[in-house]
Amino acid sequence: MFSHPQQGIAQDDVVKLRQAAGAYLRSLREAAGLSQRNLAKAVGIEHYTFISQIESGRGRVPPAQMADWAAALGVSSREFAINLMRYYDPLTFELIFTEEVVGKLLAGGTAKSTDNAQDLEARIAKLETLLAGR
């Protein structure tokens, strides 16, 4: 059964996370030299006001469009997805990633399967337990 990725988080915290995600997206857009209108066109969104809504924390980047957004903003799709997961699905993010692994992924490296294997197995088991209880 699917549950909302931010279920179990206080509503005030969800708002703050979405606003932080919006600030992250705005900084990427500005660094890429794009207006909201230009970004909307680049990712195939008809109304540029949707970009404004996301940047102000009132919306989310649609998961099916993350690769398009990353390309338009000039960042790797992996880095983009990991960063957005921090904001959009923080509980799962914390269960999956250790700071060391995230640092390697965002630095363009790869996480070795032997890196903290026992820790990752424990985190996966905890996630499975949480999901089974829903």
PDB file of C-alpha atoms in Angstrom:
ATOM      1  CA  MET A   1       0.000   0.000   0.000  1.00  0.00           C
ATOM      2  CA  PHE A   2       1.338   3.439  -0.919  1.00  0.00           C
ATOM      3  CA  SER A   3       1.478   6.251   1.587  1.00  0.00           C
ATOM      4  CA  HIS A   4       2.475   9.843   1.080  1.00  0.00           C
ATOM      5  CA  PRO A   5       6.271  10.193   1.433  1.00  0.00           C
ATOM      6  CA  GLN A   6       5.897  12.973   3.998  1.00  0.00           C
ATOM      7  CA  GLN A   7       3.388  11.094   6.141  1.00  0.00           C
ATOM      8  CA  GLY A   8       4.535  11.064   9.740  1.00  0.00           C
ATOM      9  CA  ILE A   9       6.121  14.515   9.503  1.00  0.00           C
ATOM     10  CA  ALA A  10       4.516  17.538  11.173  1.00  0.00           C
ATOM     11  CA  GLN A  11       2.720  19.804   8.693  1.00  0.00           C
ATOM     12  CA  ASP A  12       4.885  22.788   9.673  1.00  0.00           C
ATOM     13  CA  ASP A  13       7.983  20.731   8.892  1.00  0.00           C
ATOM     14  CA  VAL A  14       6.540  19.668   5.529  1.00  0.00           C
ATOM     15  CA  VAL A  15       5.986  23.337   4.641  1.00  0.00           C
ATOM     16  CA  LYS A  16       9.560  24.202   5.660  1.00  0.00           C
ATOM     17  CA  LEU A  17      10.951  21.281   3.641  1.00  0.00           C
ATOM     18  CA  ARG A  18       9.013  22.327   0.543  1.00  0.00           C
ATOM     19  CA  GLN A  19      10.190  25.920   0.942  1.00  0.00           C
ATOM     20  CA  ALA A  20      13.784  24.718   1.283  1.00  0.00           C
ATOM     21  CA  ALA A  21      13.352  22.605  -1.858  1.00  0.00           C
ATOM     22  CA  GLY A  22      11.987  25.670  -3.637  1.00  0.00           C
ATOM     23  CA  ALA A  23      14.988  27.744  -2.563  1.00  0.00           C
ATOM     24  CA  TYR A  24      17.308  24.991  -3.833  1.00  0.00           C
ATOM     25  CA  LEU A  25      15.503  24.936  -7.190  1.00  0.00           C
ATOM     26  CA  ARG A  26      15.516  28.726  -7.459  1.00  0.00           C
ATOM     27  CA  SER A  27      19.271  28.808  -6.798  1.00  0.00           C
ATOM     28  CA  LEU A  28      19.860  26.220  -9.538  1.00  0.00           C
ATOM     29  CA  ARG A  29      17.634  28.117 -11.970  1.00  0.00           C
ATOM     30  CA  GLU A  30      19.356  31.425 -11.277  1.00  0.00           C
ATOM     31  CA  ALA A  31      22.809  29.817 -11.537  1.00  0.00           C
ATOM     32  CA  ALA A  32      21.768  28.445 -14.933  1.00  0.00           C
ATOM     33  CA  GLY A  33      20.699  31.941 -16.002  1.00  0.00           C
ATOM     34  CA  LEU A  34      17.106  30.908 -16.657  1.00  0.00           C
ATOM     35  CA  SER A  35      13.915  32.816 -16.006  1.00  0.00           C
ATOM     36  CA  GLN A  36      10.902  30.936 -14.690  1.00  0.00           C
ATOM     37  CA  ARG A  37       9.386  31.214 -18.152  1.00  0.00           C
ATOM     38  CA  ASN A  38      12.514  29.783 -19.824  1.00  0.00           C
ATOM     39  CA  LEU A  39      12.683  26.882 -17.376  1.00  0.00           C
ATOM     40  CA  ALA A  40       9.003  26.102 -17.900  1.00  0.00           C
ATOM     41  CA  LYS A  41       9.553  25.988 -21.650  1.00  0.00           C
ATOM     42  CA  ALA A  42      12.667  23.817 -21.269  1.00  0.00           C
ATOM     43  CA  VAL A  43      10.837  21.209 -19.186  1.00  0.00           C
ATOM     44  CA  GLY A  44       7.634  21.271 -21.231  1.00  0.00           C
ATOM     45  CA  ILE A  45       5.378  23.065 -18.770  1.00  0.00           C
ATOM     46  CA  GLU A  46       2.769  25.292 -20.373  1.00  0.00           C
ATOM     47  CA  HIS A  47       2.353  27.775 -17.515  1.00  0.00           C
ATOM     48  CA  TYR A  48       5.483  29.311 -16.007  1.00  0.00           C
ATOM     49  CA  THR A  49       3.526  30.066 -12.837  1.00  0.00           C
ATOM     50  CA  PHE A  50       3.930  26.375 -11.991  1.00  0.00           C
ATOM     51  CA  ILE A  51       7.664  27.077 -11.549  1.00  0.00           C
ATOM     52  CA  SER A  52       6.785  29.922  -9.187  1.00  0.00           C
ATOM     53  CA  GLN A  53       4.532  27.624  -7.161  1.00  0.00           C
ATOM     54  CA  ILE A  54       7.288  25.034  -6.792  1.00  0.00           C
ATOM     55  CA  GLU A  55       9.902  27.645  -5.882  1.00  0.00           C
ATOM     56  CA  SER A  56       7.623  29.078  -3.194  1.00  0.00           C
ATOM     57  CA  GLY A  57       7.023  25.635  -1.693  1.00  0.00           C
ATOM     58  CA  ARG A  58       3.456  25.166  -2.894  1.00  0.00           C
ATOM     59  CA  GLY A  59       4.260  22.324  -5.271  1.00  0.00           C
ATOM     60  CA  ARG A  60       6.759  19.611  -6.126  1.00  0.00           C
ATOM     61  CA  VAL A  61       8.749  18.684  -9.185  1.00  0.00           C
ATOM     62  CA  PRO A  62       6.811  15.805 -10.768  1.00  0.00           C
ATOM     63  CA  PRO A  63       8.925  12.639 -10.404  1.00  0.00           C
ATOM     64  CA  ALA A  64       8.476  11.739 -14.080  1.00  0.00           C
ATOM     65  CA  GLN A  65      10.037  15.091 -15.053  1.00  0.00           C
ATOM     66  CA  MET A  66      13.063  15.117 -12.731  1.00  0.00           C
ATOM     67  CA  ALA A  67      15.519  14.141 -15.476  1.00  0.00           C
ATOM     68  CA  ASP A  68      14.191  16.937 -17.719  1.00  0.00           C
ATOM     69  CA  TRP A  69      14.528  19.466 -14.901  1.00  0.00           C
ATOM     70  CA  ALA A  70      18.070  18.316 -14.122  1.00  0.00           C
ATOM     71  CA  ALA A  71      19.085  18.637 -17.773  1.00  0.00           C
ATOM     72  CA  ALA A  72      17.535  22.100 -18.067  1.00  0.00           C
ATOM     73  CA  LEU A  73      19.277  23.227 -14.873  1.00  0.00           C
ATOM     74  CA  GLY A  74      22.625  21.764 -15.913  1.00  0.00           C
ATOM     75  CA  VAL A  75      23.045  19.284 -13.058  1.00  0.00           C
ATOM     76  CA  SER A  76      23.274  15.511 -13.008  1.00  0.00           C
ATOM     77  CA  SER A  77      19.948  13.756 -12.669  1.00  0.00           C
ATOM     78  CA  ARG A  78      21.376  11.657  -9.820  1.00  0.00           C
ATOM     79  CA  GLU A  79      22.472  14.726  -7.829  1.00  0.00           C
ATOM     80  CA  PHE A  80      19.146  16.410  -8.522  1.00  0.00           C
ATOM     81  CA  ALA A  81      17.061  13.417  -7.410  1.00  0.00           C
ATOM     82  CA  ILE A  82      19.131  12.872  -4.261  1.00  0.00           C
ATOM     83  CA  ASN A  83      18.843  16.521  -3.264  1.00  0.00           C
ATOM     84  CA  LEU A  84      15.098  16.623  -3.874  1.00  0.00           C
ATOM     85  CA  MET A  85      14.616  13.374  -1.972  1.00  0.00           C
ATOM     86  CA  ARG A  86      16.129  15.108   1.075  1.00  0.00           C
ATOM     87  CA  TYR A  87      13.203  17.547   0.973  1.00  0.00           C
ATOM     88  CA  TYR A  88      10.371  15.527  -0.558  1.00  0.00           C
ATOM     89  CA  ASP A  89      10.904  12.189   1.201  1.00  0.00           C
ATOM     90  CA  PRO A  90      13.232  12.793   4.158  1.00  0.00           C
ATOM     91  CA  LEU A  91      12.268   9.688   6.128  1.00  0.00           C
ATOM     92  CA  THR A  92      13.184   7.318   3.313  1.00  0.00           C
ATOM     93  CA  PHE A  93      16.259   9.408   2.517  1.00  0.00           C
ATOM     94  CA  GLU A  94      17.558   8.997   6.073  1.00  0.00           C
ATOM     95  CA  LEU A  95      16.902   5.258   6.021  1.00  0.00           C
ATOM     96  CA  ILE A  96      18.705   4.702   2.734  1.00  0.00           C
ATOM     97  CA  PHE A  97      21.649   7.051   2.768  1.00  0.00           C
ATOM     98  CA  THR A  98      24.475   7.597   5.180  1.00  0.00           C
ATOM     99  CA  GLU A  99      26.230  10.951   5.010  1.00  0.00           C
ATOM    100  CA  GLU A 100      29.328   9.220   3.653  1.00  0.00           C
ATOM    101  CA  VAL A 101      27.400   7.592   0.804  1.00  0.00           C
ATOM    102  CA  VAL A 102      25.573  10.825  -0.051  1.00  0.00           C
ATOM    103  CA  GLY A 103      28.873  12.704  -0.126  1.00  0.00           C
ATOM    104  CA  LYS A 104      30.311  10.194  -2.582  1.00  0.00           C
ATOM    105  CA  LEU A 105      27.227  10.222  -4.782  1.00  0.00           C
ATOM    106  CA  LEU A 106      27.062  14.010  -4.923  1.00  0.00           C
ATOM    107  CA  ALA A 107      30.807  14.185  -5.572  1.00  0.00           C
ATOM    108  CA  GLY A 108      30.314  12.055  -8.676  1.00  0.00           C
ATOM    109  CA  GLY A 109      31.747   8.891  -7.176  1.00  0.00           C
ATOM    110  CA  THR A 110      30.072   5.610  -6.579  1.00  0.00           C
ATOM    111  CA  ALA A 111      29.243   3.976  -3.322  1.00  0.00           C
ATOM    112  CA  LYS A 112      31.013   0.638  -2.973  1.00  0.00           C
ATOM    113  CA  SER A 113      28.782  -2.254  -2.079  1.00  0.00           C
ATOM    114  CA  THR A 114      31.108  -2.966   0.836  1.00  0.00           C
ATOM    115  CA  ASP A 115      30.734   0.535   2.309  1.00  0.00           C
ATOM    116  CA  ASN A 116      28.805   0.117   5.512  1.00  0.00           C
ATOM    117  CA  ALA A 117      27.094  -3.012   4.181  1.00  0.00           C
ATOM    118  CA  GLN A 118      25.874  -4.034   7.609  1.00  0.00           C
ATOM    119  CA  ASP A 119      24.569  -0.534   8.294  1.00  0.00           C
ATOM    120  CA  LEU A 120      22.727  -0.501   4.977  1.00  0.00           C
ATOM    121  CA  GLU A 121      21.251  -3.941   5.640  1.00  0.00           C
ATOM    122  CA  ALA A 122      19.992  -2.729   9.012  1.00  0.00           C
ATOM    123  CA  ARG A 123      18.488   0.375   7.431  1.00  0.00           C
ATOM    124  CA  ILE A 124      16.758  -1.696   4.745  1.00  0.00           C
ATOM    125  CA  ALA A 125      15.370  -4.067   7.379  1.00  0.00           C
ATOM    126  CA  LYS A 126      14.050  -1.081   9.346  1.00  0.00           C
ATOM    127  CA  LEU A 127      12.437   0.354   6.206  1.00  0.00           C
ATOM    128  CA  GLU A 128      10.828  -2.993   5.388  1.00  0.00           C
ATOM    129  CA  THR A 129       9.456  -3.203   8.933  1.00  0.00           C
ATOM    130  CA  LEU A 130       8.028   0.311   8.683  1.00  0.00           C
ATOM    131  CA  LEU A 131       6.444  -0.410   5.312  1.00  0.00           C
ATOM    132  CA  ALA A 132       4.965  -3.708   6.504  1.00  0.00           C
ATOM    133  CA  GLY A 133       3.271  -1.892   9.390  1.00  0.00           C
ATOM    134  CA  ARG A 134       1.328   0.453   7.117  1.00  0.00           C
TER     135      ARG A 134
END
